[in-house]
Structures are given as C-alpha cells and as structure tokens.
C-alpha cells in the first residue's frame, strides 16, 4: 500500500528503464515509486507469500525474532556463515559489504563448529531483507568464502567491546577488551600476502551482479568505490600491508617453518602435513639449525593457506611457527655436498592432492581438528577395522562412522586437535590392502553433525 492505495508488483518484460532529459520529473517520480515498492517485493520473495488484498505484507502476522527453522523469521539481525573460508574475512570487510544495504549498527564475529560466522544488526527489517536477498550465496573471493545468510532468532545484539571480534557502530567509545583477532584465524593475519591467487586476473568475485554478470567488477572494487568509508587501509588491516586484490610485490611459495621437534620431524612429516593445503615441491631442514626448515609449495596460494592454518599449531608437543620466507625457491644440495637426507624433492610425488585442475580437494581445506575425514576405503574394511588401525598406531579413537550414503568415506574422532595432526601425518597413505591406501584430511564437521 502506497499513499493509501493498493499497488501490485510484477516482473516486466523490459530489460531496463530508459529516460531522457525532457522527462526528468517523471523519472524522479518513477524512481521514488520503485524505491517504495522494493521492500514489499523483497519481503514477498523472502516469505514466499502472495500479496495480501490490503497490501499489508509487513504486518505483525509475518513472523520475526524467534521464528522457526534453522534461523528466525524476518528480522533486523542476520546470521552469516562463511563457507569454504580459504582466506581471512575481517569485521571491516563484512561491514564494507553489508553497509551497502543500510546502516550497520553492530557486528559480532565468532567461530562455531569450525565455521566462521557473524551476526549483523540493521536498524530496520527492510535493510536486512535486501542484504539477505542480494548477498546470500555470493562469494567474497572467487570460488571461496561463500556467504550463507538467514535471519537470526535474536532480537538485539549486545556488544561490550569494540575490537576485531565485535563492534558497536553507535557507541565508538567502548573499550577494546581482549582483542586477539578473528577467532578462526590466529594472529598471523597481518603476515599474510594479499595476493590471493597468483595467475588469476580476477581473484575476487563479481559482486552484486548475482554472479552471472559480465565480470567487469568484483566485491572489493565496488566497496572501494562505494563511498561507504571502506578504503585501502581497511584491506591492509585485514590482509597485511603488502597489497590487496591480487597485487603483491612479494608473493612467495616458500615458507620458513621453525621451533619443531628435530628428533621427530622429517621432510616426509612436513610433506604430509603441509600437503593438506597445497602441493609440496621441496623440503629442506637446515643443516646447522635442525628445528627449522624451508617448505616450498607449487604456488603462493598453498603457502598462504598453510601459514593461515598451521602457524602456532602444536606438532609432537611443540608449537611450531610458520611464516613467509625471503627465499623464492628451495635449492637441492650440489653433487657431493653432505646433506644427510635433510633435503627432499617431492615434485613427482603421487601423493599430491591438488594436481588435478578443479579437484574437490580445493573445496575441502580446513584447519587442524580432532575429527578426520577418511576416503578411499575399500568395501571389505569395517568401522571396527579402521578404529583398530588407528589404535594400533597409538591414537585414542573416540568415534568412527561411515558416511550414511557412501561407505568409501568415514569420519574418525580422536582425543584432540593436536592428536588429529599426528594421526593425519601417520595414517595418510596407510595401506588398507594390497591395492588401496587410505586418504586422510581434516574435517569441517564432527561425527554428531554428520549424523
């Protein structure tokens, strides 16, 4: 209902509206009518309803707040889940994206079930509805960081600190509290290179064009030009000072790994662990500093993911450090030069996970966890067999379950994420029978969620 009159909204066969200078007044009126009708149309699509005869789609009988289902009904607070989060997503990045649809009042970010999530509050339901309709299913970056959006059941967000985890934009004077950075990504965010995928001309997604646009724009470019106060310093805050949007002067595929147990860690151990995040080409443990190694990946993207997920992870009881190296490649020892097996070339290894273009492994990269994903299981191997193999290898198996619809895959839960790292290293490529070897990776979900 607009100005007391019922209005009907339907899709037109026209692809665009054309106006000219002689009809500027009519153009202004038409745009005003369209802006007034848009919230009604968006609510209609969101709720799957037809227009009510009196035009009052947004009356109180439309559920909101504590609605049913996975999320709430029409509400001012959105719950955002970032699927396939290969790259950092900061609070400022989310604010820049979502403020295009209205004033963002508050944001809280957190991790649940190994998934990056956020709660975002608008002042009105119309803004929240337009943001949900426009952004749900979109990628922040090409092929990853997919936004899954529904309405929260909460009526109000309570923010007590303004820091990297929460922000009240109406109360900038709140204390910073204990700011450790985004929970899902340790304090290594600011060390990451901003060049996300070397060799790709469009490392970031087509934004707000629905993913089927002509590809001329991307979300970050739109944000930088939007006038919403989102600028280069925010991107640098999120991704490091080397640059952003695929423009880095020092994208590197070599990492420096240090502070590991030199008695237990070998080049093969590092190859298996770092191979979860990219194809490892070479590993060199330093001859005069055997708790330190250089690991070279096939591309910078793999190195960045490994830094993101493995820095400060515990390996055989010691917290390792993983940083970008100043070296651009790992040199093999010269002929006759003593090496004691400290340098290995894995270029032609059959265990590379990402050598096939478009492999599903690119979509299943997760941080270390106590739950492991197993695949390539032959039909004659049972859950009891798998549990026994892990137990005989020295691991405390809490649960083991096949996938309900695919017995070639299973989940195994061990005592801790630290034990999960060691189990992956030891059990990946474990021989199940004469012709079959086990494939192991970290799981996004636990066994209870899978059920």
Coordinates of C-alpha atoms in Angstrom, one line a residue:
X1 CA 0.0 0.0 0.0
X2 CA 1.5 3.3 -1.1
X3 CA -0.2 6.6 0.0
X4 CA -3.4 4.7 0.8
X5 CA -3.7 2.8 -2.5
X6 CA -3.1 -0.8 -3.1
X7 CA -0.3 -1.5 -5.5
X8 CA 0.5 -4.7 -7.4
X9 CA 4.1 -5.6 -8.3
X10 CA 5.1 -8.0 -11.0
X11 CA 8.1 -8.6 -13.3
X12 CA 8.3 -6.7 -16.6
X13 CA 9.4 -8.0 -20.0
X14 CA 11.5 -4.9 -20.4
X15 CA 15.2 -5.3 -19.5
X16 CA 15.8 -1.7 -18.5
X17 CA 14.1 1.7 -18.0
X18 CA 15.1 4.5 -20.4
X19 CA 14.6 8.1 -19.6
X20 CA 15.6 11.4 -21.2
X21 CA 16.2 14.9 -20.0
X22 CA 12.7 16.0 -21.1
X23 CA 11.1 13.6 -18.7
X24 CA 13.4 14.2 -15.7
X25 CA 10.4 14.9 -13.4
X26 CA 8.7 11.7 -14.4
X27 CA 12.0 9.9 -13.9
X28 CA 12.3 11.1 -10.3
X29 CA 8.7 10.1 -9.6
X30 CA 9.2 6.7 -11.1
X31 CA 12.3 6.1 -9.1
X32 CA 10.5 7.2 -5.9
X33 CA 7.7 4.7 -6.6
X34 CA 10.2 1.9 -7.2
X35 CA 12.1 2.6 -4.0
X36 CA 8.8 2.5 -2.1
X37 CA 7.8 -0.8 -3.7
X38 CA 11.1 -2.6 -3.3
X39 CA 10.8 -3.5 0.4
X40 CA 7.3 -5.0 -0.4
X41 CA 8.7 -7.1 -3.2
X42 CA 11.7 -8.2 -1.2
X43 CA 9.5 -9.3 1.7
X44 CA 7.2 -11.1 -0.7
X45 CA 10.1 -13.1 -2.1
X46 CA 11.6 -13.7 1.2
X47 CA 8.5 -15.1 2.8
X48 CA 7.2 -16.9 -0.3
X49 CA 3.8 -15.1 0.1
X50 CA 1.4 -13.6 -2.3
X51 CA 0.3 -10.0 -1.8
X52 CA -2.4 -9.7 0.8
X53 CA -5.5 -7.8 -0.5
X54 CA -5.0 -4.8 1.7
X55 CA -1.3 -4.7 0.7
X56 CA -0.1 -5.1 4.3
X57 CA 2.7 -7.7 3.7
X58 CA 4.7 -6.4 6.6
X59 CA 2.0 -6.6 9.2
X60 CA 2.6 -8.3 12.5
X61 CA 1.4 -11.7 11.4
X62 CA 4.7 -12.1 9.5
X63 CA 7.0 -14.0 11.9
X64 CA 10.2 -12.5 13.0
X65 CA 12.5 -12.7 16.0
X66 CA 12.0 -16.2 17.3
X67 CA 10.8 -17.8 14.1
X68 CA 11.1 -21.5 13.4
X69 CA 13.6 -23.4 11.2
X70 CA 17.3 -23.0 11.3
X71 CA 17.0 -19.3 11.6
X72 CA 14.4 -16.8 12.7
X73 CA 11.8 -15.1 10.6
X74 CA 12.0 -11.6 9.1
X75 CA 14.3 -9.7 11.4
X76 CA 16.8 -6.9 11.7
X77 CA 19.6 -9.3 12.7
X78 CA 21.3 -11.5 10.1
X79 CA 23.3 -14.7 10.8
X80 CA 26.1 -15.0 8.3
X81 CA 28.0 -18.3 7.8
X82 CA 31.1 -18.1 5.6
X83 CA 31.6 -21.5 3.8
X84 CA 34.8 -22.6 2.3
X85 CA 36.7 -19.8 4.1
X86 CA 40.1 -20.2 2.4
X87 CA 41.0 -16.6 3.1
X88 CA 40.6 -14.2 6.0
X89 CA 37.3 -12.4 6.4
X90 CA 37.6 -9.5 8.9
X91 CA 35.0 -7.5 10.6
X92 CA 35.8 -4.4 8.5
X93 CA 35.4 -6.4 5.3
X94 CA 31.9 -7.6 6.4
X95 CA 31.0 -4.0 7.4
X96 CA 32.0 -2.7 4.0
X97 CA 30.0 -5.4 2.2
X98 CA 26.8 -5.2 4.3
X99 CA 26.7 -1.4 4.7
X100 CA 25.8 -1.1 1.0
X101 CA 22.2 -2.1 2.0
X102 CA 21.7 0.2 5.0
X103 CA 23.4 1.4 8.2
X104 CA 25.0 -1.4 10.1
X105 CA 24.6 -0.9 13.8
X106 CA 26.5 -3.8 15.3
X107 CA 28.6 -6.8 14.2
X108 CA 29.8 -9.8 16.2
X109 CA 32.1 -12.5 14.6
X110 CA 32.8 -15.9 16.1
X111 CA 33.7 -19.5 15.2
X112 CA 31.2 -22.4 15.7
X113 CA 31.8 -25.9 14.5
X114 CA 35.0 -24.8 12.7
X115 CA 32.9 -22.3 10.7
X116 CA 33.4 -18.6 10.6
X117 CA 30.1 -16.9 11.5
X118 CA 28.9 -13.4 12.1
X119 CA 25.8 -11.6 13.5
X120 CA 25.0 -8.3 11.8
X121 CA 22.3 -5.9 13.0
X122 CA 20.5 -3.3 10.9
X123 CA 18.1 -0.6 12.2
X124 CA 15.2 -2.0 10.1
X125 CA 14.0 -5.2 8.6
X126 CA 13.9 -3.8 5.0
X127 CA 17.7 -3.3 5.0
X128 CA 18.3 -6.7 6.4
X129 CA 16.0 -8.3 3.8
X130 CA 17.7 -6.5 0.9
X131 CA 21.1 -7.6 2.2
X132 CA 20.0 -11.2 2.6
X133 CA 18.4 -11.3 -0.8
X134 CA 21.4 -9.7 -2.6
X135 CA 24.3 -11.5 -0.8
X136 CA 23.1 -15.0 0.1
X137 CA 25.1 -17.5 -1.9
X138 CA 27.6 -14.9 -3.2
X139 CA 31.4 -15.4 -2.9
X140 CA 33.6 -12.7 -1.3
X141 CA 36.5 -14.1 -3.3
X142 CA 36.5 -16.1 -6.5
X143 CA 35.5 -19.7 -5.7
X144 CA 35.6 -19.4 -1.9
X145 CA 34.3 -17.5 1.2
X146 CA 30.7 -18.1 0.2
X147 CA 28.1 -16.2 2.3
X148 CA 25.2 -18.2 3.7
X149 CA 22.7 -15.9 5.3
X150 CA 19.5 -16.4 7.3
X151 CA 17.6 -14.4 9.9
X152 CA 18.8 -14.6 13.5
X153 CA 16.4 -15.5 16.3
X154 CA 17.9 -12.8 18.4
X155 CA 16.1 -9.5 19.0
X156 CA 19.1 -7.4 20.0
X157 CA 22.9 -7.8 19.8
X158 CA 24.8 -7.0 23.0
X159 CA 28.3 -5.6 22.3
X160 CA 30.6 -4.8 25.2
X161 CA 33.9 -4.3 23.3
X162 CA 34.9 -2.6 20.1
X163 CA 37.7 -4.8 18.7
X164 CA 38.4 -7.3 16.0
X165 CA 35.6 -9.6 17.2
X166 CA 32.8 -7.2 17.9
X167 CA 31.8 -3.6 17.0
X168 CA 29.0 -1.3 18.1
X169 CA 29.0 1.5 15.5
X170 CA 26.6 3.6 17.6
X171 CA 29.0 3.5 20.6
X172 CA 32.6 4.1 19.4
X173 CA 33.8 4.7 23.0
X174 CA 33.5 1.1 24.2
X175 CA 36.8 -0.4 25.5
X176 CA 38.8 -2.7 23.3
X177 CA 38.8 -5.6 25.7
X178 CA 40.8 -8.7 24.8
X179 CA 41.3 -8.4 21.1
X180 CA 43.1 -11.4 19.7
X181 CA 41.9 -11.0 16.1
X182 CA 39.3 -13.1 14.3
X183 CA 38.9 -16.3 16.2
X184 CA 39.1 -18.6 13.2
X185 CA 42.4 -17.2 12.1
X186 CA 45.2 -16.7 14.6
X187 CA 47.3 -13.5 14.9
X188 CA 49.1 -14.4 11.7
X189 CA 46.6 -12.5 9.6
X190 CA 48.7 -9.5 9.3
X191 CA 51.6 -11.6 8.0
X192 CA 49.6 -13.0 5.0
X193 CA 50.3 -11.9 1.5
X194 CA 47.4 -10.1 -0.1
X195 CA 47.8 -11.7 -3.4
X196 CA 45.2 -14.5 -3.2
X197 CA 45.6 -16.5 -6.3
X198 CA 48.7 -15.8 -8.4
X199 CA 48.0 -16.1 -12.2
X200 CA 44.3 -15.3 -12.0
X201 CA 43.2 -11.9 -13.5
X202 CA 40.1 -11.7 -11.3
X203 CA 41.0 -13.1 -7.8
X204 CA 37.8 -11.6 -6.3
X205 CA 34.2 -12.3 -7.1
X206 CA 31.7 -10.5 -9.3
X207 CA 29.8 -8.6 -6.8
X208 CA 26.1 -7.7 -6.5
X209 CA 25.6 -8.7 -10.1
X210 CA 24.4 -12.0 -9.0
X211 CA 27.5 -13.9 -10.0
X212 CA 26.3 -14.0 -13.6
X213 CA 27.4 -10.5 -14.5
X214 CA 29.9 -9.7 -17.2
X215 CA 32.7 -10.0 -14.8
X216 CA 33.9 -6.4 -15.1
X217 CA 33.7 -5.8 -11.3
X218 CA 34.3 -7.5 -8.0
X219 CA 33.1 -7.0 -4.5
X220 CA 36.2 -5.3 -3.2
X221 CA 36.5 -2.9 -6.1
X222 CA 32.8 -2.0 -5.6
X223 CA 33.5 -1.4 -1.9
X224 CA 36.5 0.8 -2.6
X225 CA 34.4 3.0 -4.9
X226 CA 31.2 2.9 -2.9
X227 CA 31.7 5.9 -0.6
X228 CA 30.8 3.9 2.4
X229 CA 34.0 4.7 4.2
X230 CA 35.6 1.4 3.2
X231 CA 39.1 2.1 2.0
X232 CA 42.5 0.6 1.3
X233 CA 43.7 0.9 4.9
X234 CA 40.9 -1.5 5.9
X235 CA 42.0 -4.1 3.4
X236 CA 45.6 -3.7 4.6
X237 CA 44.4 -4.2 8.1
X238 CA 42.7 -7.4 7.2
X239 CA 45.3 -8.9 4.7
X240 CA 48.7 -7.3 5.5
X241 CA 50.5 -4.3 4.2
X242 CA 51.9 -5.9 1.0
X243 CA 48.8 -5.0 -1.0
X244 CA 45.4 -6.4 -2.0
X245 CA 43.2 -7.6 -4.8
X246 CA 45.9 -9.8 -6.3
X247 CA 48.5 -7.1 -6.4
X248 CA 51.5 -8.1 -4.3
X249 CA 55.2 -7.3 -4.9
X250 CA 56.4 -10.3 -2.9
X251 CA 54.0 -13.3 -3.5
X252 CA 56.1 -16.3 -2.5
X253 CA 55.6 -20.0 -2.4
X254 CA 58.4 -20.7 0.2
X255 CA 57.7 -20.8 4.0
X256 CA 60.0 -20.8 7.0
X257 CA 58.9 -23.5 9.5
X258 CA 60.6 -23.4 12.9
X259 CA 60.6 -24.5 16.5
X260 CA 59.6 -28.1 15.8
X261 CA 61.0 -31.2 17.4
X262 CA 64.1 -32.0 15.4
X263 CA 64.1 -35.6 16.7
X264 CA 60.6 -36.4 15.3
X265 CA 60.1 -34.1 12.3
X266 CA 61.5 -35.2 9.0
X267 CA 61.0 -33.9 5.4
X268 CA 58.3 -36.6 4.9
X269 CA 56.4 -35.4 8.0
X270 CA 56.4 -31.8 6.7
X271 CA 55.4 -33.0 3.2
X272 CA 52.3 -34.8 4.5
X273 CA 51.2 -32.1 6.9
X274 CA 51.7 -29.1 4.6
X275 CA 50.4 -31.1 1.7
X276 CA 46.9 -30.7 3.2
X277 CA 47.0 -27.0 2.0
X278 CA 48.9 -27.3 -1.3
X279 CA 51.2 -29.5 -3.3
X280 CA 54.7 -29.5 -1.6
X281 CA 57.5 -29.4 -4.1
X282 CA 60.6 -29.4 -1.8
X283 CA 61.5 -29.5 1.9
X284 CA 64.9 -28.6 3.4
X285 CA 65.7 -29.0 7.1
X286 CA 68.5 -26.6 7.8
X287 CA 71.8 -28.4 8.5
X288 CA 73.0 -26.1 11.2
X289 CA 69.5 -25.5 12.7
X290 CA 67.6 -28.7 12.6
X291 CA 64.5 -27.4 14.3
X292 CA 64.0 -25.1 11.2
X293 CA 63.0 -25.9 7.6
X294 CA 62.1 -24.4 4.3
X295 CA 59.0 -25.7 2.6
X296 CA 58.3 -24.9 -1.0
X297 CA 54.7 -25.1 -2.4
X298 CA 53.7 -25.3 -6.0
X299 CA 52.1 -21.9 -5.8
X300 CA 51.8 -18.9 -3.3
X301 CA 48.2 -19.7 -2.6
X302 CA 49.2 -23.0 -0.9
X303 CA 51.8 -21.3 1.2
X304 CA 49.3 -18.6 2.3
X305 CA 46.8 -21.3 3.4
X306 CA 49.5 -23.2 5.2
X307 CA 50.6 -20.1 7.1
X308 CA 46.9 -19.3 7.9
X309 CA 46.1 -22.8 9.3
X310 CA 49.4 -24.1 10.7
X311 CA 51.2 -21.2 12.3
X312 CA 51.3 -21.9 16.1
X313 CA 49.8 -25.4 15.7
X314 CA 51.2 -28.0 18.1
X315 CA 53.2 -30.7 16.4
X316 CA 54.6 -33.5 18.6
X317 CA 54.1 -31.4 21.7
X318 CA 55.8 -28.2 20.4
X319 CA 54.2 -25.1 19.0
X320 CA 55.6 -24.5 15.5
X321 CA 55.9 -21.2 13.7
X322 CA 55.1 -20.9 10.0
X323 CA 56.0 -17.6 8.2
X324 CA 56.7 -16.4 4.7
X325 CA 60.4 -16.9 3.7
X326 CA 62.6 -14.4 2.0
X327 CA 63.8 -17.3 -0.3
X328 CA 62.0 -17.7 -3.6
X329 CA 62.8 -21.4 -4.0
X330 CA 64.5 -24.3 -2.2
X331 CA 67.8 -25.4 -3.7
X332 CA 68.8 -29.1 -3.8
X333 CA 72.3 -29.9 -2.5
X334 CA 75.0 -29.9 -5.0
X335 CA 76.5 -33.2 -6.0
X336 CA 78.9 -34.4 -3.4
X337 CA 77.7 -31.9 -0.8
X338 CA 76.7 -33.6 2.5
X339 CA 73.0 -33.4 3.3
X340 CA 72.1 -36.5 5.5
X341 CA 68.7 -36.7 3.9
X342 CA 67.6 -33.3 5.1
X343 CA 66.5 -32.1 1.7
X344 CA 63.9 -33.9 -0.3
X345 CA 62.3 -33.2 -3.7
X346 CA 58.6 -34.2 -3.9
X347 CA 57.9 -32.7 -7.3
X348 CA 56.8 -36.0 -8.8
X349 CA 55.1 -37.5 -5.7
X350 CA 51.9 -39.4 -6.4
X351 CA 50.5 -38.1 -3.1
X352 CA 49.9 -34.5 -4.3
X353 CA 46.3 -33.6 -3.5
X354 CA 45.8 -30.7 -5.9
X355 CA 47.5 -31.7 -9.2
X356 CA 44.1 -32.3 -10.9
X357 CA 42.5 -29.0 -12.0
X358 CA 39.1 -28.5 -10.4
X359 CA 39.7 -31.2 -7.8
X360 CA 37.2 -31.3 -4.9
X361 CA 40.1 -31.1 -2.6
X362 CA 40.3 -27.3 -3.2
X363 CA 36.9 -27.1 -1.6
X364 CA 37.8 -29.1 1.5
X365 CA 40.6 -27.3 3.1
X366 CA 40.1 -26.9 6.8
X367 CA 42.2 -26.1 9.9
X368 CA 43.6 -28.9 12.1
X369 CA 40.8 -30.6 14.1
X370 CA 40.2 -33.6 16.3
X371 CA 37.9 -35.1 13.6
X372 CA 39.5 -36.5 10.4
X373 CA 37.9 -37.2 7.1
X374 CA 38.9 -40.6 5.6
X375 CA 38.4 -41.6 2.0
X376 CA 39.3 -44.4 -0.5
X377 CA 38.1 -47.1 1.9
X378 CA 37.5 -50.5 0.3
X379 CA 34.2 -52.3 0.9
X380 CA 35.8 -55.1 2.9
X381 CA 37.0 -52.7 5.6
X382 CA 34.7 -52.0 8.6
X383 CA 34.4 -49.3 11.1
X384 CA 35.9 -51.6 13.7
X385 CA 38.9 -52.2 11.4
X386 CA 39.5 -48.5 11.0
X387 CA 39.3 -47.9 14.7
X388 CA 41.8 -50.8 15.3
X389 CA 44.3 -49.4 12.7
X390 CA 44.3 -46.0 14.4
X391 CA 44.5 -47.5 17.9
X392 CA 47.4 -49.8 16.9
X393 CA 49.1 -46.6 15.6
X394 CA 48.8 -45.2 19.1
X395 CA 45.8 -42.9 18.8
X396 CA 42.8 -42.7 21.1
X397 CA 39.8 -43.2 18.9
X398 CA 36.6 -41.6 20.3
X399 CA 34.3 -42.5 17.4
X400 CA 34.4 -43.8 13.9
X401 CA 31.4 -43.6 11.5
X402 CA 31.0 -44.3 7.8
X403 CA 29.1 -41.7 5.7
X404 CA 25.5 -42.9 5.5
X405 CA 25.4 -42.7 1.7
X406 CA 29.0 -43.5 0.9
X407 CA 30.9 -46.2 2.7
X408 CA 34.1 -45.2 0.9
X409 CA 34.3 -42.3 3.3
X410 CA 34.3 -42.1 7.1
X411 CA 34.9 -39.7 10.0
X412 CA 37.2 -40.6 12.9
X413 CA 37.4 -38.5 16.1
X414 CA 40.5 -38.7 18.2
X415 CA 41.2 -37.1 21.6
X416 CA 42.3 -33.6 20.5
X417 CA 43.3 -31.4 17.5
X418 CA 46.9 -32.0 18.4
X419 CA 46.4 -35.7 18.2
X420 CA 44.5 -35.2 14.9
X421 CA 47.6 -33.6 13.4
X422 CA 49.7 -36.5 14.4
X423 CA 47.1 -39.0 13.2
X424 CA 46.9 -37.4 9.8
X425 CA 50.7 -37.5 9.4
X426 CA 50.9 -41.2 10.3
X427 CA 47.7 -42.5 8.8
X428 CA 47.6 -40.7 5.4
X429 CA 48.6 -43.2 2.7
X430 CA 48.2 -46.1 5.2
X431 CA 47.9 -49.4 3.3
X432 CA 44.5 -50.9 3.8
X433 CA 45.0 -53.8 1.4
X434 CA 47.2 -54.8 -1.5
X435 CA 46.0 -52.1 -3.8
X436 CA 44.4 -49.5 -1.6
X437 CA 45.8 -46.7 0.6
X438 CA 43.9 -44.5 3.0
X439 CA 43.4 -40.8 2.3
X440 CA 43.2 -38.5 5.4
X441 CA 42.3 -34.8 5.7
X442 CA 40.9 -32.5 8.4
X443 CA 37.1 -32.4 8.7
X444 CA 34.9 -29.4 8.8
X445 CA 32.2 -31.2 10.8
X446 CA 32.2 -33.7 13.7
X447 CA 30.5 -37.0 13.8
X448 CA 27.4 -35.8 15.6
X449 CA 26.8 -33.2 12.9
X450 CA 27.3 -35.7 10.2
X451 CA 24.6 -37.9 11.7

